[in-house]
PDB file of C-alpha atoms in Angstrom:
ATOM      1  CA  MET C 646       9.824  89.421-187.339  1.00 55.00           C
ATOM      2  CA  TYR C 647      11.403  91.859-189.861  1.00 56.00           C
ATOM      3  CA  LYS C 648      12.566  94.239-186.761  1.00 64.00           C
ATOM      4  CA  GLN C 649      13.737  91.243-184.779  1.00 69.00           C
ATOM      5  CA  ASN C 650      16.048  90.500-187.935  1.00 67.00           C
ATOM      6  CA  VAL C 651      17.145  94.252-187.610  1.00 70.00           C
ATOM      7  CA  ARG C 652      18.534  93.425-183.853  1.00 72.00           C
ATOM      8  CA  ILE C 653      19.923  90.092-184.944  1.00 74.00           C
ATOM      9  CA  PHE C 654      21.832  91.873-187.979  1.00 72.00           C
ATOM     10  CA  LEU C 655      22.969  94.106-186.307  1.00 74.00           C
ATOM     11  CA  LEU C 656      24.704  91.983-183.553  1.00 74.00           C
ATOM     12  CA  ILE C 657      25.929  89.806-186.661  1.00 75.00           C
ATOM     13  CA  LEU C 658      27.690  93.227-187.550  1.00 74.00           C
ATOM     14  CA  ALA C 659      29.208  93.783-184.931  1.00 76.00           C
ATOM     15  CA  LEU C 660      30.550  90.658-183.814  1.00 76.00           C
ATOM     16  CA  PHE C 661      32.182  90.221-188.073  1.00 73.00           C
ATOM     17  CA  LEU C 662      33.451  94.073-186.920  1.00 72.00           C
ATOM     18  CA  GLY C 663      34.675  92.740-184.254  1.00 74.00           C
ATOM     19  CA  GLY C 664      36.552  89.545-185.047  1.00 72.00           C
ATOM     20  CA  THR C 665      38.044  91.689-188.590  1.00 68.00           C
ATOM     21  CA  VAL C 666      39.433  93.888-185.833  1.00 67.00           C
ATOM     22  CA  GLU C 667      40.563  91.137-183.907  1.00 68.00           C
ATOM     23  CA  ILE C 668      42.218  89.214-186.589  1.00 62.00           C
ATOM     24  CA  SER C 669      43.914  92.062-187.704  1.00 59.00           C
ATOM     25  CA  GLU C 670      45.154  93.950-184.898  1.00 63.00           C
ATOM     26  CA  GLY C 671      44.693  91.506-181.812  1.00 64.00           C
ATOM     27  CA  SER C 672      43.856  88.115-181.211  1.00 68.00           C
ATOM     28  CA  LYS C 673      43.476  85.965-183.833  1.00 67.00           C
ATOM     29  CA  THR C 674      41.691  83.435-181.061  1.00 75.00           C
ATOM     30  CA  ILE C 675      39.233  86.052-180.194  1.00 79.00           C
ATOM     31  CA  GLY C 676      38.726  86.987-183.713  1.00 72.00           C
ATOM     32  CA  ILE C 677      37.730  83.409-184.629  1.00 75.00           C
ATOM     33  CA  PHE C 678      35.380  83.207-181.785  1.00 80.00           C
ATOM     34  CA  LEU C 679      33.509  86.204-182.655  1.00 78.00           C
ATOM     35  CA  LEU C 680      33.437  85.338-186.317  1.00 71.00           C
ATOM     36  CA  LEU C 681      31.829  81.717-185.439  1.00 77.00           C
ATOM     37  CA  LEU C 682      29.455  84.018-182.903  1.00 77.00           C
ATOM     38  CA  ALA C 683      28.092  85.648-186.163  1.00 73.00           C
ATOM     39  CA  LEU C 684      27.691  82.365-188.346  1.00 66.00           C
ATOM     40  CA  MET C 685      25.854  81.191-185.240  1.00 73.00           C
ATOM     41  CA  ALA C 686      23.921  84.349-185.059  1.00 72.00           C
ATOM     42  CA  ILE C 687      22.561  84.156-188.508  1.00 64.00           C
ATOM     43  CA  SER C 688      21.300  80.754-188.331  1.00 60.00           C
ATOM     44  CA  ARG C 689      18.316  83.508-186.035  1.00 67.00           C
ATOM     45  CA  ILE C 690      17.137  85.273-189.246  1.00 65.00           C
ATOM     46  CA  ARG C 691      13.803  83.867-189.744  1.00 65.00           C
ATOM     47  CA  LEU C 692      12.233  84.231-193.373  1.00 60.00           C
ATOM     48  CA  ASP C 693       8.790  84.373-194.448  1.00 59.00           C
ATOM     49  CA  SER C 694       6.981  82.793-197.514  1.00 53.00           C
ATOM     50  CA  SER C 695       7.767  84.157-200.524  1.00 55.00           C
ATOM     51  CA  ASP C 696       6.228  86.953-202.041  1.00 56.00           C
ATOM     52  CA  ASN C 697       3.922  87.759-205.000  1.00 54.00           C
ATOM     53  CA  ASN C 698       4.594  91.363-205.747  1.00 59.00           C
ATOM     54  CA  PHE C 699       8.376  89.959-207.224  1.00 55.00           C
ATOM     55  CA  THR C 700       9.185  91.459-210.482  1.00 61.00           C
ATOM     56  CA  ASN C 701      11.864  91.753-212.865  1.00 67.00           C
ATOM     57  CA  SER C 702      13.279  95.098-212.061  1.00 73.00           C
ATOM     58  CA  HIS C 703      14.267  93.011-209.318  1.00 77.00           C
ATOM     59  CA  LYS C 704      16.295  90.957-210.815  1.00 79.00           C
ATOM     60  CA  ILE C 705      18.050  93.903-212.750  1.00 86.00           C
ATOM     61  CA  ILE C 706      18.708  95.231-208.899  1.00 88.00           C
ATOM     62  CA  MET C 707      20.230  91.715-207.968  1.00 87.00           C
ATOM     63  CA  PHE C 708      22.721  91.791-211.184  1.00 90.00           C
ATOM     64  CA  ILE C 709      23.735  95.382-210.323  1.00 91.00           C
ATOM     65  CA  GLY C 710      24.608  94.171-207.135  1.00 89.00           C
ATOM     66  CA  VAL C 711      26.876  91.298-208.778  1.00 89.00           C
ATOM     67  CA  GLY C 712      28.348  93.625-210.304  1.00 91.00           C
ATOM     68  CA  ILE C 713      29.345  95.398-207.322  1.00 91.00           C
ATOM     69  CA  VAL C 714      30.627  92.643-205.106  1.00 86.00           C
ATOM     70  CA  ILE C 715      32.463  91.188-208.314  1.00 88.00           C
ATOM     71  CA  SER C 716      34.032  94.574-208.706  1.00 88.00           C
ATOM     72  CA  ASP C 717      34.944  95.028-204.774  1.00 82.00           C
ATOM     73  CA  ILE C 718      36.736  91.295-205.115  1.00 79.00           C
ATOM     74  CA  ILE C 719      38.776  91.548-208.262  1.00 82.00           C
ATOM     75  CA  TYR C 720      39.930  95.047-206.818  1.00 78.00           C
ATOM     76  CA  ASN C 721      41.008  93.867-203.445  1.00 72.00           C
ATOM     77  CA  PHE C 722      41.887  90.570-203.501  1.00 67.00           C
ATOM     78  CA  PRO C 723      44.434  90.321-206.495  1.00 62.00           C
ATOM     79  CA  SER C 724      46.954  93.047-204.795  1.00 58.00           C
ATOM     80  CA  ASN C 725      46.352  91.411-201.739  1.00 58.00           C
ATOM     81  CA  SER C 726      44.758  94.754-200.637  1.00 58.00           C
ATOM     82  CA  LYS C 727      44.012  94.691-196.621  1.00 61.00           C
ATOM     83  CA  LEU C 728      40.565  94.880-196.197  1.00 61.00           C
ATOM     84  CA  GLY C 729      38.949  98.261-194.595  1.00 69.00           C
ATOM     85  CA  THR C 730      35.784  99.631-193.558  1.00 76.00           C
ATOM     86  CA  ILE C 731      35.442 101.233-196.974  1.00 84.00           C
ATOM     87  CA  ASP C 732      35.848  97.254-198.744  1.00 81.00           C
ATOM     88  CA  ILE C 733      33.198  95.716-196.493  1.00 81.00           C
ATOM     89  CA  MET C 734      30.508  98.379-196.451  1.00 85.00           C
ATOM     90  CA  THR C 735      31.003  98.376-200.527  1.00 89.00           C
ATOM     91  CA  PHE C 736      30.996  94.522-200.538  1.00 85.00           C
ATOM     92  CA  LEU C 737      27.848  94.549-198.207  1.00 85.00           C
ATOM     93  CA  PHE C 738      26.261  97.113-200.139  1.00 91.00           C
ATOM     94  CA  GLY C 739      26.805  94.642-203.357  1.00 90.00           C
ATOM     95  CA  LEU C 740      24.898  92.067-201.134  1.00 87.00           C
ATOM     96  CA  SER C 741      21.995  94.245-199.716  1.00 88.00           C
ATOM     97  CA  LEU C 742      21.328  94.572-203.858  1.00 91.00           C
ATOM     98  CA  ILE C 743      21.788  90.679-204.346  1.00 88.00           C
ATOM     99  CA  THR C 744      18.829  89.980-201.991  1.00 85.00           C
ATOM    100  CA  PHE C 745      16.240  91.955-204.029  1.00 83.00           C
ATOM    101  CA  GLY C 746      16.521  89.365-206.796  1.00 79.00           C
ATOM    102  CA  PHE C 747      15.184  86.437-204.616  1.00 78.00           C
ATOM    103  CA  ASN C 748      11.405  85.816-203.973  1.00 76.00           C
ATOM    104  CA  ASN C 749      11.056  86.368-200.236  1.00 76.00           C
ATOM    105  CA  ASN C 750       9.798  89.702-199.038  1.00 77.00           C
ATOM    106  CA  GLU C 751      11.585  89.479-195.959  1.00 75.00           C
ATOM    107  CA  LEU C 752      14.891  88.926-196.745  1.00 78.00           C
ATOM    108  CA  ARG C 753      14.307  91.721-199.461  1.00 80.00           C
ATOM    109  CA  ARG C 754      13.231  94.149-196.783  1.00 80.00           C
ATOM    110  CA  MET C 755      16.722  93.039-194.374  1.00 81.00           C
ATOM    111  CA  GLY C 756      18.289  93.827-198.059  1.00 85.00           C
ATOM    112  CA  THR C 757      16.701  96.901-198.197  1.00 88.00           C
ATOM    113  CA  PHE C 758      17.742  97.766-194.139  1.00 86.00           C
ATOM    114  CA  THR C 759      21.109  96.777-195.143  1.00 87.00           C
ATOM    115  CA  ALA C 760      21.312  98.736-198.701  1.00 91.00           C
ATOM    116  CA  TYR C 761      20.263 102.341-196.545  1.00 92.00           C
ATOM    117  CA  MET C 762      23.067 101.924-193.838  1.00 89.00           C
ATOM    118  CA  SER C 763      25.851 100.641-196.302  1.00 90.00           C
ATOM    119  CA  GLY C 764      24.899 103.647-199.294  1.00 94.00           C
ATOM    120  CA  THR C 765      24.378 106.182-196.363  1.00 95.00           C
ATOM    121  CA  PHE C 766      27.854 104.980-195.185  1.00 93.00           C
ATOM    122  CA  LEU C 767      29.313 105.562-199.057  1.00 94.00           C
ATOM    123  CA  VAL C 768      27.746 108.725-199.713  1.00 95.00           C
ATOM    124  CA  LEU C 769      28.872 110.002-196.567  1.00 94.00           C
ATOM    125  CA  PHE C 770      32.565 108.763-196.911  1.00 92.00           C
ATOM    126  CA  ILE C 771      32.551 110.363-200.822  1.00 93.00           C
ATOM    127  CA  ILE C 772      31.066 113.365-200.212  1.00 93.00           C
ATOM    128  CA  LEU C 773      33.567 113.993-197.064  1.00 90.00           C
ATOM    129  CA  PHE C 774      36.580 112.357-197.723  1.00 88.00           C
ATOM    130  CA  SER C 775      36.940 111.756-201.313  1.00 87.00           C
ATOM    131  CA  LEU C 776      35.002 115.245-203.063  1.00 90.00           C
ATOM    132  CA  PHE C 777      36.482 117.591-200.399  1.00 89.00           C
ATOM    133  CA  THR C 778      39.972 116.488-200.714  1.00 84.00           C
ATOM    134  CA  HIS C 779      39.457 116.723-204.874  1.00 86.00           C
ATOM    135  CA  LEU C 780      38.368 119.753-204.070  1.00 88.00           C
ATOM    136  CA  ASN C 781      40.945 121.070-201.524  1.00 88.00           C
ATOM    137  CA  ILE C 782      38.512 121.480-198.605  1.00 86.00           C
ATOM    138  CA  ASN C 783      40.607 119.850-195.547  1.00 84.00           C
ATOM    139  CA  PHE C 784      37.799 118.733-193.602  1.00 86.00           C
ATOM    140  CA  THR C 785      38.873 115.617-192.044  1.00 86.00           C
ATOM    141  CA  HIS C 786      42.132 117.122-190.656  1.00 85.00           C
ATOM    142  CA  LEU C 787      40.103 120.508-189.528  1.00 87.00           C
ATOM    143  CA  PHE C 788      37.831 118.022-187.890  1.00 90.00           C
ATOM    144  CA  ASP C 789      40.205 115.743-186.111  1.00 90.00           C
ATOM    145  CA  HIS C 790      41.916 118.885-184.311  1.00 89.00           C
ATOM    146  CA  TYR C 791      39.103 120.878-183.561  1.00 92.00           C
ATOM    147  CA  PHE C 792      36.049 118.664-182.578  1.00 92.00           C
ATOM    148  CA  VAL C 793      38.655 115.710-181.442  1.00 92.00           C
ATOM    149  CA  LEU C 794      41.823 116.658-180.615  1.00 92.00           C
ATOM    150  CA  LEU C 795      41.105 119.805-178.694  1.00 93.00           C
ATOM    151  CA  PRO C 796      38.122 118.936-176.690  1.00 94.00           C
ATOM    152  CA  VAL C 797      39.900 115.850-175.177  1.00 93.00           C
ATOM    153  CA  VAL C 798      43.110 117.468-174.423  1.00 94.00           C
ATOM    154  CA  PHE C 799      40.729 119.756-172.293  1.00 95.00           C
ATOM    155  CA  ILE C 800      39.559 116.684-170.621  1.00 95.00           C
ATOM    156  CA  LEU C 801      42.635 115.503-169.980  1.00 94.00           C
ATOM    157  CA  HIS C 802      44.238 118.709-168.732  1.00 94.00           C
ATOM    158  CA  ILE C 803      41.134 119.004-166.174  1.00 94.00           C
ATOM    159  CA  LEU C 804      41.932 115.402-165.231  1.00 93.00           C
ATOM    160  CA  GLN C 805      45.546 117.239-164.667  1.00 92.00           C
ATOM    161  CA  ILE C 806      47.252 114.776-167.288  1.00 92.00           C
ATOM    162  CA  PRO C 807      50.615 115.880-168.667  1.00 91.00           C
ATOM    163  CA  VAL C 808      49.622 116.192-172.240  1.00 92.00           C
ATOM    164  CA  GLU C 809      50.828 118.743-174.870  1.00 92.00           C
ATOM    165  CA  ILE C 810      49.205 119.642-178.390  1.00 92.00           C
ATOM    166  CA  ILE C 811      52.350 119.078-181.018  1.00 91.00           C
ATOM    167  CA  GLY C 812      50.655 118.903-184.348  1.00 86.00           C
ATOM    168  CA  THR C 813      47.579 119.800-186.264  1.00 83.00           C
ATOM    169  CA  GLU C 814      46.307 115.924-185.118  1.00 86.00           C
ATOM    170  CA  THR C 815      49.235 115.100-182.696  1.00 90.00           C
ATOM    171  CA  ILE C 816      50.001 115.238-179.180  1.00 92.00           C
ATOM    172  CA  ARG C 817      52.661 114.309-176.717  1.00 92.00           C
ATOM    173  CA  ILE C 818      51.812 112.177-173.344  1.00 92.00           C
ATOM    174  CA  THR C 819      54.126 111.865-170.592  1.00 88.00           C
ATOM    175  CA  GLY C 820      53.473 108.975-168.060  1.00 88.00           C
ATOM    176  CA  VAL C 821      54.653 106.231-167.748  1.00 91.00           C
ATOM    177  CA  GLU C 822      56.575 106.349-170.424  1.00 90.00           C
ATOM    178  CA  GLU C 823      56.176 109.554-172.964  1.00 89.00           C
ATOM    179  CA  MET C 824      54.568 108.740-176.331  1.00 90.00           C
ATOM    180  CA  SER C 825      53.177 110.804-178.841  1.00 89.00           C
ATOM    181  CA  VAL C 826      49.840 109.559-180.303  1.00 88.00           C
ATOM    182  CA  VAL C 827      48.090 111.005-183.762  1.00 85.00           C
ATOM    183  CA  ILE C 828      44.029 111.120-183.683  1.00 80.00           C
ATOM    184  CA  GLY C 829      42.508 111.055-187.001  1.00 71.00           C
ATOM    185  CA  GLY C 830      41.680 108.461-189.520  1.00 66.00           C
ATOM    186  CA  PRO C 831      39.452 105.803-188.213  1.00 65.00           C
ATOM    187  CA  CYS C 832      40.480 106.989-184.878  1.00 72.00           C
ATOM    188  CA  SER C 833      38.389 110.446-185.378  1.00 82.00           C
ATOM    189  CA  GLY C 834      34.992 108.669-185.371  1.00 86.00           C
ATOM    190  CA  LEU C 835      33.947 109.698-188.345  1.00 89.00           C
ATOM    191  CA  TYR C 836      33.505 106.170-189.723  1.00 87.00           C
ATOM    192  CA  SER C 837      31.589 104.779-186.369  1.00 87.00           C
ATOM    193  CA  MET C 838      29.043 107.721-187.200  1.00 91.00           C
ATOM    194  CA  PHE C 839      28.633 107.412-190.540  1.00 91.00           C
ATOM    195  CA  MET C 840      27.426 103.587-189.858  1.00 88.00           C
ATOM    196  CA  LEU C 841      25.285 104.651-187.073  1.00 90.00           C
ATOM    197  CA  ILE C 842      23.440 107.251-188.911  1.00 94.00           C
ATOM    198  CA  GLY C 843      22.913 104.041-192.148  1.00 91.00           C
ATOM    199  CA  ILE C 844      21.219 102.480-189.182  1.00 88.00           C
ATOM    200  CA  ILE C 845      18.813 105.503-188.589  1.00 91.00           C
ATOM    201  CA  VAL C 846      18.275 106.203-192.183  1.00 92.00           C
ATOM    202  CA  GLY C 847      17.643 102.703-193.059  1.00 88.00           C
ATOM    203  CA  TYR C 848      15.340 102.057-189.826  1.00 86.00           C
ATOM    204  CA  THR C 849      13.276 104.861-190.102  1.00 88.00           C
ATOM    205  CA  ARG C 850      12.978 104.817-194.276  1.00 86.00           C
ATOM    206  CA  LEU C 851      11.219 101.451-193.947  1.00 82.00           C
ATOM    207  CA  GLU C 852       9.446 102.256-190.442  1.00 81.00           C
ATOM    208  CA  GLY C 853       8.306 105.179-192.277  1.00 83.00           C
ATOM    209  CA  PHE C 854       8.777 107.334-189.373  1.00 86.00           C
ATOM    210  CA  GLU C 855       7.679 111.594-189.837  1.00 88.00           C
ATOM    211  CA  LYS C 856      10.611 113.591-190.755  1.00 88.00           C
ATOM    212  CA  LYS C 857      10.291 115.381-187.690  1.00 89.00           C
ATOM    213  CA  LYS C 858      11.238 112.171-186.121  1.00 88.00           C
ATOM    214  CA  ILE C 859      14.214 111.136-188.871  1.00 90.00           C
ATOM    215  CA  TYR C 860      15.855 114.527-188.166  1.00 92.00           C
ATOM    216  CA  MET C 861      15.591 114.144-184.347  1.00 92.00           C
ATOM    217  CA  MET C 862      16.961 110.710-184.572  1.00 92.00           C
ATOM    218  CA  LEU C 863      19.949 111.659-186.626  1.00 94.00           C
ATOM    219  CA  LEU C 864      20.438 114.389-184.558  1.00 95.00           C
ATOM    220  CA  ILE C 865      20.844 112.243-181.196  1.00 94.00           C
ATOM    221  CA  THR C 866      22.754 110.349-183.228  1.00 93.00           C
ATOM    222  CA  VAL C 867      25.240 112.386-184.198  1.00 95.00           C
ATOM    223  CA  ILE C 868      25.651 113.631-180.427  1.00 95.00           C
ATOM    224  CA  VAL C 869      25.734 110.297-178.868  1.00 94.00           C
ATOM    225  CA  ALA C 870      28.184 109.108-181.809  1.00 92.00           C
ATOM    226  CA  TYR C 871      30.325 111.823-181.035  1.00 94.00           C
ATOM    227  CA  ILE C 872      30.418 112.064-177.149  1.00 95.00           C
ATOM    228  CA  SER C 873      31.291 108.297-177.295  1.00 93.00           C
ATOM    229  CA  ASN C 874      33.971 108.918-179.721  1.00 92.00           C
ATOM    230  CA  LEU C 875      35.494 111.320-177.268  1.00 93.00           C
ATOM    231  CA  PHE C 876      34.882 108.424-173.972  1.00 94.00           C
ATOM    232  CA  ARG C 877      36.770 106.424-176.182  1.00 93.00           C
ATOM    233  CA  ILE C 878      39.956 107.956-176.570  1.00 93.00           C
ATOM    234  CA  THR C 879      40.209 110.227-173.580  1.00 94.00           C
ATOM    235  CA  VAL C 880      40.240 106.441-172.031  1.00 94.00           C
ATOM    236  CA  LEU C 881      42.883 105.414-174.334  1.00 93.00           C
ATOM    237  CA  TYR C 882      44.787 108.102-173.489  1.00 92.00           C
ATOM    238  CA  LEU C 883      44.677 107.348-169.357  1.00 94.00           C
ATOM    239  CA  VAL C 884      45.838 103.985-170.004  1.00 94.00           C
ATOM    240  CA  GLY C 885      48.716 105.163-172.073  1.00 93.00           C
ATOM    241  CA  TYR C 886      49.240 107.436-169.061  1.00 93.00           C
ATOM    242  CA  SER C 887      49.297 104.980-166.272  1.00 93.00           C
ATOM    243  CA  TYR C 888      50.392 101.508-168.527  1.00 93.00           C
ATOM    244  CA  GLY C 889      52.163 102.408-171.868  1.00 91.00           C
ATOM    245  CA  SER C 890      51.628 102.266-175.282  1.00 89.00           C
ATOM    246  CA  ASN C 891      51.594  98.875-175.641  1.00 90.00           C
ATOM    247  CA  THR C 892      48.354  98.409-172.849  1.00 91.00           C
ATOM    248  CA  MET C 893      46.802 101.698-175.019  1.00 91.00           C
ATOM    249  CA  MET C 894      46.655 100.028-178.329  1.00 86.00           C
ATOM    250  CA  PHE C 895      45.783  96.667-177.059  1.00 84.00           C
ATOM    251  CA  VAL C 896      42.347  98.450-175.494  1.00 89.00           C
ATOM    252  CA  HIS C 897      42.535 100.644-178.270  1.00 85.00           C
ATOM    253  CA  THR C 898      41.768  97.070-180.564  1.00 80.00           C
ATOM    254  CA  HIS C 899      38.766  95.753-177.943  1.00 81.00           C
ATOM    255  CA  LEU C 900      37.494  98.931-177.094  1.00 87.00           C
ATOM    256  CA  GLY C 901      36.099 100.416-180.206  1.00 84.00           C
ATOM    257  CA  TRP C 902      33.518  97.944-181.715  1.00 81.00           C
ATOM    258  CA  ILE C 903      32.063  97.380-178.047  1.00 86.00           C
ATOM    259  CA  ILE C 904      31.735 100.793-177.718  1.00 89.00           C
ATOM    260  CA  PHE C 905      29.696 100.934-181.525  1.00 85.00           C
ATOM    261  CA  THR C 906      27.943  97.628-180.020  1.00 84.00           C
ATOM    262  CA  VAL C 907      26.372  99.279-176.877  1.00 87.00           C
ATOM    263  CA  VAL C 908      25.766 102.753-178.894  1.00 89.00           C
ATOM    264  CA  ALA C 909      23.651 100.821-181.951  1.00 85.00           C
ATOM    265  CA  GLY C 910      21.501  98.680-179.314  1.00 83.00           C
ATOM    266  CA  ILE C 911      20.903 101.856-177.669  1.00 86.00           C
ATOM    267  CA  LEU C 912      19.481 103.558-180.360  1.00 85.00           C
ATOM    268  CA  LEU C 913      18.197 100.583-181.791  1.00 81.00           C
ATOM    269  CA  TYR C 914      16.391 100.630-178.388  1.00 81.00           C
ATOM    270  CA  MET C 915      14.910 104.027-178.717  1.00 84.00           C
ATOM    271  CA  LEU C 916      13.808 103.417-182.467  1.00 81.00           C
ATOM    272  CA  ASN C 917      12.194 100.966-181.029  1.00 76.00           C
ATOM    273  CA  LYS C 918      10.012 102.760-178.447  1.00 78.00           C
ATOM    274  CA  MET C 919       9.468 105.568-180.848  1.00 77.00           C
ATOM    275  CA  THR C 920       7.509 102.863-183.239  1.00 70.00           C
ATOM    276  CA  MET C 921       5.970 101.226-180.541  1.00 66.00           C
ATOM    277  CA  ARG C 922       4.130 104.538-179.788  1.00 62.00           C
TER     278      ARG C 922
END
């Protein structure tokens, strides 16, 4: 039952991410439709009976989760802040801890999985974005330039697309129209990579995978996530070159969360096969 619920949860997460992206950047109609599908998927989650191992320590974890959720709401809503991936992951982490306060083993297992997933994302973000920035370590700009921009430019040159590097994270493409495009922030693919790593950490921890298999899956996840992001950006630039910036931004709105869903599904399939063995 747990594995089925994990698959349903990942579908819900993909639909929710797609819905929020569509509402904020694309079609509100499509966004609302995706959110409705997410609500329908929630009804497919099945929970078992109550658990006799429920302790007071679970209630303490629940209260910590409540505090995180309330803090996230207080921080964002009064100032009308635009909810981003960090806010969603923080909110999800708090909700995950709240499930520990329910006397239901299946619900707490799902909460444990989502806590590992969202917690891993937040830890990686704090280290690679916040801490490194505080220490004047220019990790994100170096990653965007050497591991995203340069490889994409190399691919475009192979495809004989006229592209010119004009900045650390900026290129100029001359196609149906001349445009300058910045590669950075969420477009670097790090956010998706963090979420996929979190999925692997959560699943392998609950299934008790050997460390060797965990490290192997994490390496595969990083490689697949990296290649998928290069594919996404290359497709976007090819669309921009052939059809212009408006069409490129339209594809940008939809392509990211679709690729994330496909990649997450493939990784989950691999994990399931490894568990069966």
